[in-house]
């Protein structure tokens, strides 16, 4: 049963494929990226409660076979139509509704996140409370793309540490 103890009925759905420009380019071993494609889902239940979720697949299938475009299509064609108007026991009840659809993990995550948001709002509990979280804080991190020199990389690391980032991931190449 959903954390609100009442089944959720999704009445309205919306899915958007976004292409957002990056403030600075990001270089990896796969190339230079100057935008971020992502998919967002908006679910609205029969009580008018809205939840948002993101399917954060990359634009190119170099990390996962799922991309932003396949996430969008999977949501629009297969997953979202299977949940509209159905009585859902909460996020844990979603798998039964689209069990016939294989893959599309990023797409399914977008729906899960939107459903958890709806449950959080309806139960008037934070997501941390719903999931039984204990920690009062979360260490934040930053990923730094490949720079032109070691000195430039070290400058970027220093800047991020000064900004309070506690974890830093760097991209390198031979």
GROMACS .gro file of C-alpha atoms in nm:
model
  174
    1UNK     CA    1   0.000   0.000   0.000
    2UNK     CA    2   0.121   0.354  -0.066
    3UNK     CA    3   0.266   0.547   0.227
    4UNK     CA    4  -0.058   0.748   0.227
    5UNK     CA    5  -0.241   0.411   0.274
    6UNK     CA    6  -0.483   0.495  -0.007
    7UNK     CA    7  -0.428   0.376  -0.364
    8UNK     CA    8  -0.306   0.642  -0.604
    9UNK     CA    9  -0.483   0.692  -0.937
   10UNK     CA   10  -0.282   0.881  -1.199
   11UNK     CA   11  -0.515   1.100  -1.405
   12UNK     CA   12  -0.274   1.318  -1.605
   13UNK     CA   13   0.072   1.252  -1.743
   14UNK     CA   14   0.324   1.466  -1.920
   15UNK     CA   15   0.669   1.380  -2.049
   16UNK     CA   16   0.927   1.627  -2.177
   17UNK     CA   17   1.258   1.576  -2.353
   18UNK     CA   18   1.482   1.867  -2.258
   19UNK     CA   19   1.811   1.982  -2.406
   20UNK     CA   20   1.981   2.214  -2.161
   21UNK     CA   21   2.298   2.409  -2.248
   22UNK     CA   22   2.586   2.366  -2.004
   23UNK     CA   23   2.749   2.674  -1.853
   24UNK     CA   24   3.089   2.526  -1.937
   25UNK     CA   25   3.179   2.237  -2.163
   26UNK     CA   26   3.257   1.900  -2.006
   27UNK     CA   27   3.521   1.676  -2.163
   28UNK     CA   28   3.547   1.301  -2.107
   29UNK     CA   29   3.724   1.020  -2.287
   30UNK     CA   30   3.416   0.997  -2.513
   31UNK     CA   31   3.431   1.359  -2.625
   32UNK     CA   32   3.324   1.711  -2.530
   33UNK     CA   33   2.970   1.781  -2.415
   34UNK     CA   34   2.814   2.129  -2.428
   35UNK     CA   35   2.454   2.034  -2.344
   36UNK     CA   36   2.263   1.789  -2.127
   37UNK     CA   37   1.964   1.600  -2.258
   38UNK     CA   38   1.724   1.468  -1.999
   39UNK     CA   39   1.366   1.352  -1.969
   40UNK     CA   40   1.123   1.474  -1.704
   41UNK     CA   41   0.788   1.322  -1.617
   42UNK     CA   42   0.495   1.500  -1.453
   43UNK     CA   43   0.229   1.281  -1.292
   44UNK     CA   44  -0.092   1.417  -1.145
   45UNK     CA   45  -0.319   1.200  -0.934
   46UNK     CA   46  -0.697   1.210  -0.893
   47UNK     CA   47  -0.658   1.447  -0.594
   48UNK     CA   48  -0.456   1.696  -0.799
   49UNK     CA   49  -0.124   1.611  -0.631
   50UNK     CA   50   0.169   1.647  -0.872
   51UNK     CA   51   0.495   1.456  -0.872
   52UNK     CA   52   0.799   1.509  -1.094
   53UNK     CA   53   1.066   1.257  -1.188
   54UNK     CA   54   1.373   1.253  -1.411
   55UNK     CA   55   1.508   0.984  -1.641
   56UNK     CA   56   1.870   1.095  -1.660
   57UNK     CA   57   2.001   0.875  -1.941
   58UNK     CA   58   2.283   1.021  -2.149
   59UNK     CA   59   2.243   1.142  -2.508
   60UNK     CA   60   2.466   0.872  -2.655
   61UNK     CA   61   2.469   0.500  -2.565
   62UNK     CA   62   2.831   0.493  -2.447
   63UNK     CA   63   2.737   0.429  -2.082
   64UNK     CA   64   2.409   0.244  -2.114
   65UNK     CA   65   2.205   0.122  -2.411
   66UNK     CA   66   1.928   0.358  -2.297
   67UNK     CA   67   1.954   0.718  -2.416
   68UNK     CA   68   1.748   1.029  -2.347
   69UNK     CA   69   1.551   0.966  -2.667
   70UNK     CA   70   1.482   0.598  -2.593
   71UNK     CA   71   1.383   0.697  -2.238
   72UNK     CA   72   1.136   0.949  -2.381
   73UNK     CA   73   0.992   0.698  -2.629
   74UNK     CA   74   0.972   0.420  -2.369
   75UNK     CA   75   0.779   0.649  -2.136
   76UNK     CA   76   0.546   0.786  -2.401
   77UNK     CA   77   0.472   0.464  -2.588
   78UNK     CA   78   0.487   0.189  -2.325
   79UNK     CA   79   0.522   0.285  -1.960
   80UNK     CA   80   0.305   0.591  -1.898
   81UNK     CA   81  -0.001   0.457  -2.084
   82UNK     CA   82   0.014   0.147  -1.863
   83UNK     CA   83  -0.035   0.346  -1.540
   84UNK     CA   84  -0.299   0.606  -1.631
   85UNK     CA   85  -0.629   0.544  -1.455
   86UNK     CA   86  -0.502   0.241  -1.263
   87UNK     CA   87  -0.522   0.205  -0.883
   88UNK     CA   88  -0.159   0.191  -0.773
   89UNK     CA   89  -0.052   0.092  -0.424
   90UNK     CA   90   0.242   0.333  -0.442
   91UNK     CA   91   0.587   0.313  -0.600
   92UNK     CA   92   0.614  -0.055  -0.509
   93UNK     CA   93   0.301  -0.127  -0.715
   94UNK     CA   94   0.444   0.009  -1.040
   95UNK     CA   95   0.646  -0.299  -1.137
   96UNK     CA   96   0.331  -0.508  -1.176
   97UNK     CA   97   0.180  -0.254  -1.415
   98UNK     CA   98   0.467  -0.255  -1.659
   99UNK     CA   99   0.619  -0.596  -1.595
  100UNK     CA  100   0.584  -0.685  -1.964
  101UNK     CA  101   0.816  -0.399  -2.062
  102UNK     CA  102   1.181  -0.508  -2.046
  103UNK     CA  103   1.461  -0.258  -1.996
  104UNK     CA  104   1.394   0.117  -1.990
  105UNK     CA  105   1.549   0.145  -1.643
  106UNK     CA  106   1.598   0.523  -1.662
  107UNK     CA  107   1.238   0.564  -1.780
  108UNK     CA  108   1.106   0.350  -1.496
  109UNK     CA  109   1.315   0.550  -1.249
  110UNK     CA  110   1.150   0.873  -1.368
  111UNK     CA  111   0.806   0.730  -1.289
  112UNK     CA  112   0.925   0.591  -0.955
  113UNK     CA  113   1.062   0.931  -0.850
  114UNK     CA  114   0.738   1.108  -0.946
  115UNK     CA  115   0.535   0.851  -0.751
  116UNK     CA  116   0.757   0.889  -0.445
  117UNK     CA  117   0.706   1.266  -0.464
  118UNK     CA  118   0.329   1.218  -0.472
  119UNK     CA  119   0.346   0.980  -0.175
  120UNK     CA  120   0.565   1.225   0.016
  121UNK     CA  121   0.322   1.512  -0.041
  122UNK     CA  122   0.012   1.305   0.039
  123UNK     CA  123   0.159   1.163   0.360
  124UNK     CA  124   0.312   1.499   0.460
  125UNK     CA  125   0.644   1.325   0.522
  126UNK     CA  126   0.981   1.391   0.369
  127UNK     CA  127   1.119   1.133   0.130
  128UNK     CA  128   1.388   1.063   0.389
  129UNK     CA  129   1.117   0.974   0.642
  130UNK     CA  130   0.930   0.754   0.393
  131UNK     CA  131   1.245   0.560   0.309
  132UNK     CA  132   1.362   0.534   0.669
  133UNK     CA  133   1.673   0.748   0.624
  134UNK     CA  134   1.890   0.825   0.925
  135UNK     CA  135   2.153   1.076   0.814
  136UNK     CA  136   2.096   1.448   0.863
  137UNK     CA  137   2.326   1.547   0.580
  138UNK     CA  138   2.462   1.417   0.252
  139UNK     CA  139   2.816   1.483   0.131
  140UNK     CA  140   2.808   1.656  -0.206
  141UNK     CA  141   3.051   1.604  -0.487
  142UNK     CA  142   3.157   1.746  -0.818
  143UNK     CA  143   3.275   1.583  -1.138
  144UNK     CA  144   3.551   1.767  -1.324
  145UNK     CA  145   3.600   1.706  -1.693
  146UNK     CA  146   3.932   1.665  -1.871
  147UNK     CA  147   4.129   1.991  -1.865
  148UNK     CA  148   4.410   2.114  -2.089
  149UNK     CA  149   4.677   2.072  -1.821
  150UNK     CA  150   4.742   1.926  -1.477
  151UNK     CA  151   4.766   2.280  -1.336
  152UNK     CA  152   4.422   2.366  -1.476
  153UNK     CA  153   4.281   2.047  -1.321
  154UNK     CA  154   4.440   2.129  -0.984
  155UNK     CA  155   4.299   2.484  -0.998
  156UNK     CA  156   3.951   2.345  -1.061
  157UNK     CA  157   3.987   2.098  -0.772
  158UNK     CA  158   4.099   2.379  -0.540
  159UNK     CA  159   3.804   2.596  -0.644
  160UNK     CA  160   3.556   2.314  -0.580
  161UNK     CA  161   3.708   2.237  -0.239
  162UNK     CA  162   3.682   2.607  -0.149
  163UNK     CA  163   3.314   2.593  -0.252
  164UNK     CA  164   3.255   2.318   0.002
  165UNK     CA  165   3.249   2.009  -0.217
  166UNK     CA  166   3.362   1.707  -0.017
  167UNK     CA  167   3.400   1.457  -0.298
  168UNK     CA  168   3.564   1.521  -0.631
  169UNK     CA  169   3.573   1.294  -0.934
  170UNK     CA  170   3.814   1.384  -1.213
  171UNK     CA  171   3.828   1.273  -1.573
  172UNK     CA  172   4.172   1.195  -1.715
  173UNK     CA  173   4.314   1.060  -2.037
  174UNK     CA  174   4.655   0.932  -2.143
   0.00000   0.00000   0.00000
